[in-house]
Short mmCIF file of C-alpha atoms and ligand atoms in Angstrom, two decimals:
data_model
loop_
_atom_site.label_atom_id
_atom_site.label_comp_id
_atom_site.label_asym_id
_atom_site.label_seq_id
_atom_site.Cartn_x
_atom_site.Cartn_y
_atom_site.Cartn_z
CA MET A 120 188.95 43.36 -167.40
CA LEU A 121 185.77 45.45 -167.45
CA LYS A 122 185.04 47.14 -170.79
CA LEU A 123 182.46 49.81 -171.48
CA LEU A 124 181.43 50.37 -175.10
CA LEU A 125 179.65 53.67 -175.65
CA ASN A 126 177.33 54.83 -178.42
CA ALA A 127 177.12 51.63 -180.42
CA ARG A 128 174.38 51.39 -183.04
CA VAL A 129 173.56 47.77 -182.23
CA PHE A 130 172.31 45.22 -184.74
CA ALA A 131 171.77 42.16 -182.56
CA PRO A 132 171.16 41.25 -185.50
CA GLU A 133 167.80 43.01 -185.09
CA PRO A 134 168.25 46.78 -184.73
CA LEU A 135 168.34 47.91 -181.08
CA GLY A 136 169.29 51.54 -181.72
CA LEU A 137 172.01 53.47 -179.90
CA ARG A 138 173.18 51.56 -176.85
CA HIS A 139 175.98 51.33 -174.30
CA LEU A 140 177.32 47.87 -173.43
CA LEU A 141 179.24 46.57 -170.46
CA ILE A 142 181.58 43.59 -171.01
CA ALA A 143 182.93 41.43 -168.19
CA GLY A 144 184.26 37.89 -167.97
CA GLY A 145 183.99 37.43 -171.74
CA LYS A 146 180.24 38.17 -171.71
CA VAL A 147 177.93 41.05 -172.40
CA VAL A 148 176.62 41.75 -168.90
CA TRP A 149 174.57 44.90 -169.46
CA ILE A 150 173.03 46.84 -172.36
CA GLY A 151 171.36 50.20 -171.79
CA THR A 152 170.60 53.66 -173.08
CA GLU A 153 171.97 55.68 -170.13
CA ARG A 154 175.72 55.66 -169.56
CA PRO A 155 176.28 53.79 -166.30
CA ALA A 156 178.23 55.50 -163.48
CA LEU A 157 180.96 52.97 -162.72
CA PRO A 158 183.21 53.37 -159.67
CA ALA A 159 186.70 54.40 -160.82
CA ALA A 160 188.14 51.59 -158.68
CA LEU A 161 186.74 49.10 -161.21
CA GLY A 162 189.19 50.45 -163.78
CA ALA A 163 186.87 49.88 -166.74
CA SER A 164 188.35 50.64 -170.16
CA VAL A 165 186.06 52.86 -172.23
CA THR A 166 185.68 52.76 -176.02
CA ASP A 167 183.42 55.27 -177.72
CA LEU A 168 182.07 53.86 -180.98
CA ASP A 169 180.57 57.25 -181.97
CA GLY A 170 177.41 55.73 -183.39
CA ARG A 171 179.13 53.12 -185.52
CA ARG A 172 177.32 49.86 -186.23
CA LEU A 173 178.03 47.03 -183.79
CA ILE A 174 177.19 43.52 -184.99
CA PRO A 175 177.72 40.01 -183.60
CA GLY A 176 181.05 38.34 -184.45
CA LEU A 177 180.71 36.33 -187.67
CA VAL A 178 180.21 32.56 -187.46
CA ASP A 179 182.08 30.69 -190.20
CA ALA A 180 180.89 27.06 -190.43
CA HIS A 181 183.30 25.92 -193.15
CA VAL A 182 186.96 26.56 -192.54
CA HIS A 183 190.02 24.51 -193.48
CA LEU A 184 191.86 25.45 -190.31
CA THR A 185 194.71 23.00 -190.92
CA GLY A 186 194.76 23.91 -194.64
CA GLY A 187 192.89 22.14 -197.42
CA GLY A 188 193.99 21.33 -200.92
CA GLY A 189 196.53 18.78 -202.05
CA GLU A 190 194.51 18.04 -205.17
CA ALA A 191 197.33 18.72 -207.60
CA GLY A 192 200.18 17.07 -205.72
CA PRO A 193 201.71 17.38 -202.26
CA GLU A 194 203.08 20.86 -202.95
CA THR A 195 199.48 22.11 -203.28
CA LYS A 196 198.55 21.36 -199.67
CA VAL A 197 197.46 24.70 -198.21
CA PRO A 198 199.25 25.81 -195.00
CA PRO A 199 197.25 26.22 -191.74
CA LEU A 200 195.44 29.52 -191.08
CA PRO A 201 196.77 31.70 -188.27
CA LEU A 202 194.51 33.49 -185.77
CA SER A 203 194.49 36.94 -187.36
CA ARG A 204 193.26 35.63 -190.72
CA PHE A 205 189.95 35.15 -188.90
CA THR A 206 189.88 38.11 -186.56
CA ARG A 207 190.73 40.78 -189.12
CA GLY A 208 187.75 39.48 -191.12
CA GLY A 209 185.43 39.78 -188.12
CA VAL A 210 185.16 36.00 -187.70
CA THR A 211 185.00 35.02 -184.03
CA SER A 212 183.53 31.49 -184.28
CA VAL A 213 184.75 28.83 -186.68
CA VAL A 214 183.88 25.25 -187.49
CA ALA A 215 186.90 23.52 -188.98
CA LEU A 216 186.93 20.59 -191.38
CA LEU A 217 188.89 18.34 -193.70
CA GLY A 218 188.32 18.15 -197.45
CA THR A 219 189.62 15.94 -200.23
CA ASP A 220 192.69 15.01 -198.22
CA ASP A 221 191.50 12.90 -195.31
CA ALA A 222 194.38 10.48 -195.84
CA THR A 223 197.44 12.51 -194.83
CA ARG A 224 195.31 14.91 -192.78
CA HIS A 225 193.27 13.56 -189.89
CA PRO A 226 190.51 14.71 -187.49
CA ARG A 227 193.07 14.36 -184.68
CA GLU A 228 195.02 17.23 -186.25
CA LEU A 229 191.80 19.24 -186.58
CA VAL A 230 190.92 18.76 -182.92
CA THR A 231 194.32 20.00 -181.78
CA ALA A 232 194.13 22.97 -184.18
CA VAL A 233 190.69 23.83 -182.76
CA GLN A 234 192.09 23.63 -179.26
CA GLY A 235 194.99 25.87 -180.30
CA LEU A 236 192.63 28.47 -181.71
CA ARG A 237 190.59 28.33 -178.50
CA ASN A 238 193.75 28.90 -176.46
CA GLU A 239 194.42 31.96 -178.62
CA GLY A 240 190.98 33.36 -177.75
CA LEU A 241 188.67 32.38 -180.60
CA SER A 242 185.67 30.04 -180.38
CA ALA A 243 186.13 26.91 -182.47
CA TRP A 244 184.62 23.50 -183.19
CA CYS A 245 185.01 20.94 -185.96
CA TRP A 246 183.31 18.39 -188.17
CA THR A 247 184.83 14.92 -188.05
CA ALA A 248 185.59 12.85 -191.22
CA GLY A 249 186.44 14.28 -194.65
CA TYR A 250 185.09 13.75 -198.16
CA HIS A 251 185.17 10.00 -197.94
CA ILE A 252 183.23 6.98 -196.75
CA PRO A 253 184.00 5.04 -194.62
CA PRO A 254 184.57 8.21 -192.61
CA VAL A 255 187.95 8.89 -191.03
CA THR A 256 187.33 9.26 -187.31
CA ILE A 257 189.23 9.38 -184.02
CA THR A 258 187.21 6.92 -181.95
CA GLY A 259 186.20 4.51 -184.72
CA SER A 260 182.78 6.03 -185.44
CA VAL A 261 181.21 9.40 -186.16
CA ARG A 262 178.80 8.80 -183.28
CA GLY A 263 181.70 8.05 -180.95
CA ASP A 264 183.60 11.16 -182.03
CA ILE A 265 180.59 13.40 -181.37
CA ALA A 266 179.83 11.68 -178.06
CA ALA A 267 183.38 11.63 -176.71
CA ILE A 268 185.15 14.68 -178.12
CA ASP A 269 184.00 18.06 -176.88
CA CYS A 270 184.64 20.14 -180.02
CA ILE A 271 183.23 17.71 -182.63
CA ILE A 272 179.65 18.69 -183.49
CA GLY A 273 178.92 16.61 -186.61
CA ALA A 274 180.45 15.05 -189.70
CA LYS A 275 181.60 16.16 -193.11
CA THR A 276 181.18 14.34 -196.42
CA ALA A 277 181.00 15.07 -200.15
CA ILE A 278 178.38 14.37 -202.83
CA SER A 279 177.99 15.02 -206.56
CA ASP A 280 181.74 15.47 -206.97
CA HIS A 281 184.44 13.44 -208.72
CA ARG A 282 186.51 13.68 -205.52
CA SER A 283 183.79 12.12 -203.34
CA SER A 284 183.39 8.43 -202.42
CA GLN A 285 180.38 8.33 -204.75
CA PRO A 286 178.30 7.36 -201.69
CA SER A 287 175.20 5.24 -202.23
CA ARG A 288 171.93 6.34 -200.67
CA ASP A 289 172.37 3.82 -197.87
CA GLU A 290 175.95 4.93 -197.15
CA LEU A 291 174.80 8.52 -196.90
CA LEU A 292 171.93 7.49 -194.63
CA ARG A 293 174.26 5.51 -192.37
CA LEU A 294 176.56 8.52 -191.99
CA ALA A 295 173.64 10.89 -191.37
CA SER A 296 172.15 8.57 -188.75
CA GLU A 297 175.51 8.41 -186.94
CA ALA A 298 175.66 12.22 -186.83
CA HIS A 299 172.01 12.54 -185.83
CA VAL A 300 172.24 10.02 -182.97
CA GLY A 301 175.54 11.55 -181.82
CA GLY A 302 173.68 14.88 -181.68
CA LEU A 303 170.82 13.37 -179.69
CA MET A 304 173.24 11.88 -177.17
CA THR A 305 175.06 15.15 -176.55
CA GLY A 306 172.79 18.08 -177.41
CA LYS A 307 175.25 19.06 -180.14
CA ALA A 308 174.21 19.92 -183.70
CA GLY A 309 174.53 16.33 -184.98
CA LEU A 310 174.55 17.24 -188.68
CA VAL A 311 176.21 16.09 -191.85
CA HIS A 312 177.84 19.05 -193.54
CA LEU A 313 177.81 18.09 -197.22
CA HIS A 314 180.30 19.47 -199.70
CA VAL A 315 178.30 19.59 -202.95
CA GLY A 316 180.37 19.41 -206.12
CA ASP A 317 179.75 20.48 -209.71
CA GLY A 318 178.20 17.12 -210.64
CA ALA A 319 174.92 16.86 -212.51
CA ARG A 320 173.30 14.95 -209.63
CA GLY A 321 173.23 18.16 -207.62
CA LEU A 322 171.15 17.75 -204.47
CA ALA A 323 169.39 14.57 -205.65
CA PRO A 324 171.36 12.40 -203.18
CA ILE A 325 169.91 14.45 -200.30
CA ARG A 326 166.37 14.33 -201.66
CA GLU A 327 166.67 10.55 -202.07
CA ALA A 328 168.03 10.20 -198.54
CA LEU A 329 165.12 12.23 -197.14
CA GLU A 330 162.57 10.17 -199.05
CA GLY A 331 164.19 6.93 -197.93
CA SER A 332 164.43 7.53 -194.17
CA GLU A 333 162.94 8.95 -190.99
CA LEU A 334 165.81 11.40 -190.48
CA PRO A 335 164.80 15.05 -190.02
CA ALA A 336 165.72 17.31 -192.94
CA ARG A 337 167.87 19.53 -190.70
CA VAL A 338 170.44 16.71 -190.42
CA PHE A 339 171.50 17.38 -194.05
CA ASN A 340 173.43 20.65 -194.36
CA PRO A 341 174.61 21.15 -197.97
CA THR A 342 177.27 23.78 -198.68
CA HIS A 343 178.67 25.45 -201.85
CA VAL A 344 175.06 25.56 -203.13
CA ASN A 345 175.69 28.75 -205.13
CA ARG A 346 178.46 27.16 -207.24
CA LYS A 347 175.94 26.59 -210.07
CA LYS A 348 172.79 28.55 -210.75
CA ALA A 349 170.59 25.46 -211.25
CA LEU A 350 172.01 23.94 -208.05
CA PHE A 351 170.99 27.07 -206.17
CA ASP A 352 167.38 26.67 -207.32
CA GLU A 353 167.50 23.11 -205.97
CA ALA A 354 168.87 24.44 -202.68
CA ILE A 355 166.01 26.91 -202.26
CA ALA A 356 163.52 24.07 -202.82
CA LEU A 357 165.38 21.90 -200.29
CA ALA A 358 165.33 24.72 -197.71
CA ARG A 359 161.54 24.79 -198.03
CA GLN A 360 161.64 21.06 -197.13
CA GLY A 361 163.52 21.82 -193.90
CA CYS A 362 167.22 21.66 -194.81
CA HIS A 363 169.53 24.52 -193.83
CA VAL A 364 171.60 25.50 -196.88
CA ASP A 365 175.02 27.13 -196.83
CA ILE A 366 176.30 29.62 -199.41
CA THR A 367 180.06 29.91 -200.01
CA ALA A 368 181.68 33.33 -200.32
CA PHE A 369 184.13 32.25 -203.04
CA PRO A 370 185.10 34.64 -205.79
CA VAL A 371 182.97 34.29 -208.94
CA SER A 372 184.28 35.49 -212.29
CA GLU A 373 182.27 37.40 -214.87
CA GLY A 374 180.06 35.11 -216.94
CA GLU A 375 180.57 32.08 -214.68
CA ASP A 376 177.57 29.80 -214.08
CA ALA A 377 177.56 30.59 -210.35
CA TRP A 378 176.09 33.21 -208.02
CA PRO A 379 178.45 35.37 -205.95
CA ALA A 380 177.49 34.97 -202.28
CA GLU A 381 176.01 38.47 -202.02
CA VAL A 382 173.75 37.80 -205.02
CA ALA A 383 172.84 34.32 -203.82
CA LEU A 384 171.80 35.51 -200.36
CA VAL A 385 169.51 38.21 -201.76
CA ARG A 386 168.01 35.73 -204.24
CA TYR A 387 167.40 33.32 -201.37
CA LEU A 388 165.73 35.95 -199.18
CA ASP A 389 163.67 37.29 -202.10
CA SER A 390 162.44 33.76 -202.87
CA GLY A 391 160.46 33.69 -199.64
CA ALA A 392 162.19 30.49 -198.47
CA PRO A 393 162.56 30.38 -194.64
CA SER A 394 164.98 33.19 -193.83
CA GLU A 395 166.48 31.30 -190.87
CA ARG A 396 167.58 28.33 -193.01
CA VAL A 397 170.47 29.97 -194.85
CA SER A 398 174.03 30.82 -193.91
CA VAL A 399 177.21 32.04 -195.58
CA SER A 400 180.64 30.48 -194.96
CA SER A 401 184.08 31.26 -196.34
CA ASP A 402 185.79 27.97 -197.28
CA GLY A 403 188.80 29.74 -195.75
CA GLY A 404 192.06 27.83 -196.18
CA GLY A 405 190.43 25.57 -198.75
CA CYS A 406 191.97 25.46 -202.16
CA LEU A 407 189.68 26.54 -204.94
CA PRO A 408 190.79 24.37 -207.85
CA GLU A 409 189.36 24.53 -211.34
CA PHE A 410 189.43 21.18 -213.13
CA ASP A 411 189.43 20.34 -216.83
CA ALA A 412 187.23 17.56 -218.27
CA ASP A 413 189.85 14.96 -217.32
CA GLY A 414 189.79 16.02 -213.67
CA ARG A 415 193.18 17.81 -213.83
CA VAL A 416 193.67 21.05 -211.94
CA VAL A 417 194.10 23.97 -214.35
CA ARG A 418 194.04 26.81 -211.80
CA MET A 419 194.13 27.12 -208.04
CA GLY A 420 193.19 29.76 -205.49
CA VAL A 421 192.82 29.72 -201.70
CA GLY A 422 189.66 30.61 -199.77
CA ASP A 423 189.95 33.43 -197.25
CA PRO A 424 187.88 33.91 -194.06
CA GLY A 425 187.93 37.64 -195.00
CA ASP A 426 185.56 36.84 -197.87
CA LEU A 427 182.69 36.77 -195.37
CA ALA A 428 183.26 40.38 -194.37
CA ARG A 429 183.73 41.40 -198.02
CA THR A 430 180.39 39.77 -198.86
CA LEU A 431 178.69 41.54 -195.97
CA ALA A 432 180.18 44.90 -196.99
CA ALA A 433 178.96 44.38 -200.58
CA LEU A 434 175.43 43.65 -199.31
CA LEU A 435 175.40 46.75 -197.09
CA ALA A 436 176.84 48.91 -199.89
CA ALA A 437 174.02 47.70 -202.14
CA GLY A 438 171.54 49.09 -199.60
CA GLN A 439 170.47 45.83 -197.93
CA PRO A 440 169.31 46.50 -194.35
CA PRO A 441 171.80 44.97 -191.86
CA GLU A 442 169.00 43.16 -190.01
CA ARG A 443 167.97 41.42 -193.25
CA VAL A 444 171.36 40.03 -194.24
CA LEU A 445 173.22 39.69 -190.92
CA PRO A 446 171.41 36.57 -189.63
CA ALA A 447 172.98 34.45 -192.41
CA PHE A 448 176.44 35.36 -191.04
CA THR A 449 175.59 35.19 -187.35
CA ARG A 450 172.37 33.96 -185.73
CA ASN A 451 171.35 31.39 -188.36
CA PRO A 452 174.54 29.29 -188.30
CA ALA A 453 174.85 29.68 -184.50
CA ARG A 454 171.33 28.30 -184.02
CA LEU A 455 171.73 25.48 -186.52
CA LEU A 456 175.06 24.45 -185.00
CA ARG A 457 173.76 24.93 -181.44
CA LEU A 458 176.63 27.24 -180.51
CA ALA A 459 175.25 28.66 -177.28
CA GLY A 460 175.99 32.35 -176.69
CA LYS A 461 177.08 32.91 -180.31
CA GLY A 462 175.64 34.82 -183.26
CA HIS A 463 173.67 37.45 -181.38
CA ILE A 464 174.16 40.41 -179.05
CA ALA A 465 172.28 40.15 -175.77
CA VAL A 466 172.89 40.28 -172.05
CA GLY A 467 174.43 36.92 -171.14
CA ALA A 468 175.71 36.22 -174.66
CA ASP A 469 179.43 35.87 -175.33
CA ALA A 470 181.16 39.20 -176.05
CA ASP A 471 181.94 38.43 -179.71
CA LEU A 472 181.46 41.86 -181.24
CA VAL A 473 182.40 43.61 -184.46
CA ALA A 474 182.25 47.37 -185.03
CA LEU A 475 181.94 48.34 -188.69
CA ASP A 476 183.43 51.39 -190.36
CA ALA A 477 181.31 53.76 -192.43
CA ASN A 478 181.74 51.55 -195.52
CA GLY A 479 180.64 48.36 -193.77
CA GLY A 480 184.24 47.15 -193.39
CA ILE A 481 185.68 45.58 -190.24
CA GLU A 482 187.17 48.14 -187.84
CA ASP A 483 187.14 46.65 -184.33
CA VAL A 484 186.79 43.00 -183.32
CA MET A 485 186.29 41.57 -179.84
CA ALA A 486 186.33 37.81 -179.24
CA ASN A 487 185.17 36.47 -175.87
CA GLY A 488 185.58 39.94 -174.37
CA VAL A 489 189.13 40.56 -175.65
CA TRP A 490 190.00 43.05 -178.38
CA HIS A 491 191.72 41.35 -181.33
CA VAL A 492 191.44 44.18 -183.85
CA THR A 493 191.14 47.90 -183.04
CA GLY A 494 190.94 50.69 -185.59
CA GLY A 495 191.50 48.14 -188.36
CA ARG A 496 194.80 46.93 -186.82
CA VAL A 497 195.43 43.45 -185.50
CA VAL A 498 196.36 43.76 -181.81
CA ALA A 499 196.31 40.07 -180.81
CA ARG A 500 198.43 37.74 -182.92
CA GLY A 501 198.62 33.97 -183.05
CA THR A 502 201.57 32.14 -181.54
CA PHE A 503 203.79 32.21 -184.64
CA GLU A 504 202.51 35.38 -186.29
CA HIS A 505 205.13 37.58 -184.61
CA ALA A 506 207.83 35.42 -186.12
CA GLU A 507 206.19 35.74 -189.54
CA ALA A 508 205.99 39.50 -189.22
CA ARG A 509 209.75 39.65 -188.52
CA ALA A 510 210.68 37.38 -191.41
ZN1 ZN B 169 185.87 23.43 -198.22
#
């Protein structure tokens, strides 16, 4: 049960230099420069990282764990994501959610999927409700869901999108107040995670909500803000007002009016906006539909939790210092979402650790002190993944 990691170049995310780490009970219990002399009777397993970079496990705050989609008919509902889709991408903490389909999918299903992922060794939470207002909840209210259900930390909704409920300012405020008060009652994040669509209103609904209420700016957490270049400028301005903005690591084609996540993050950091108010999420398991002017789907892809690691590798390959870009994948979302013990490497923190290869790719992944990926190979599979491998 005891694991000793030797010669790790630790980015916590701040650079700590070459360190040895001792892991026990799912936690980092010691970090030092001298190799500790452990009694053989303890039977510690030893892994020498040979100076490779060791970073915190990635925190992905936007994942369609039960599968998203369904926007072009029932056959387009995306299947659920198995455990190793996260771990092989270095993701050790996820926040699951519903999207357009909050009619045939339900927060009850999300909560059980979160519990399943926890039983398989990952750390997981969820947002209640989906795109629509009145919100779909388990207890009858967003506040009740946050107060009564351990893994629910806030609510999801959608703005500036033809798939949203076209919420009025007051509807948005009511939802945000429910999340905020639920957060106050529990010490959880208590946020509204807002899917922002392609619509021309952009982030105006959030600005209007802030102007029209006493709610703190941090309660409004817009995502997909890099999907249009003008929207991204709005997001940087909103971050200066106190909102935490979330970039999506979706693929961007040549000439598209969008910023790839790796470009968006550097633009954000270069802008001088508060560096702790930005994160990157994957939209894993979400379908990525492209609509024509009549709102019909013309093309469809599926988001992958591995896009986070690909974005990080692209940033490192472009010469960005790990300590500059890592917080957006680790410490920033963990702090915003109040995920204690997540997003950083320290004595007492959870042992969610990722060792990178020389190219910045994912080589070894530990979640809560257990190896899930070693040498680039998945060693811990989800309940039905063995069956899939045989098929
Ligand atoms: Zn999504």
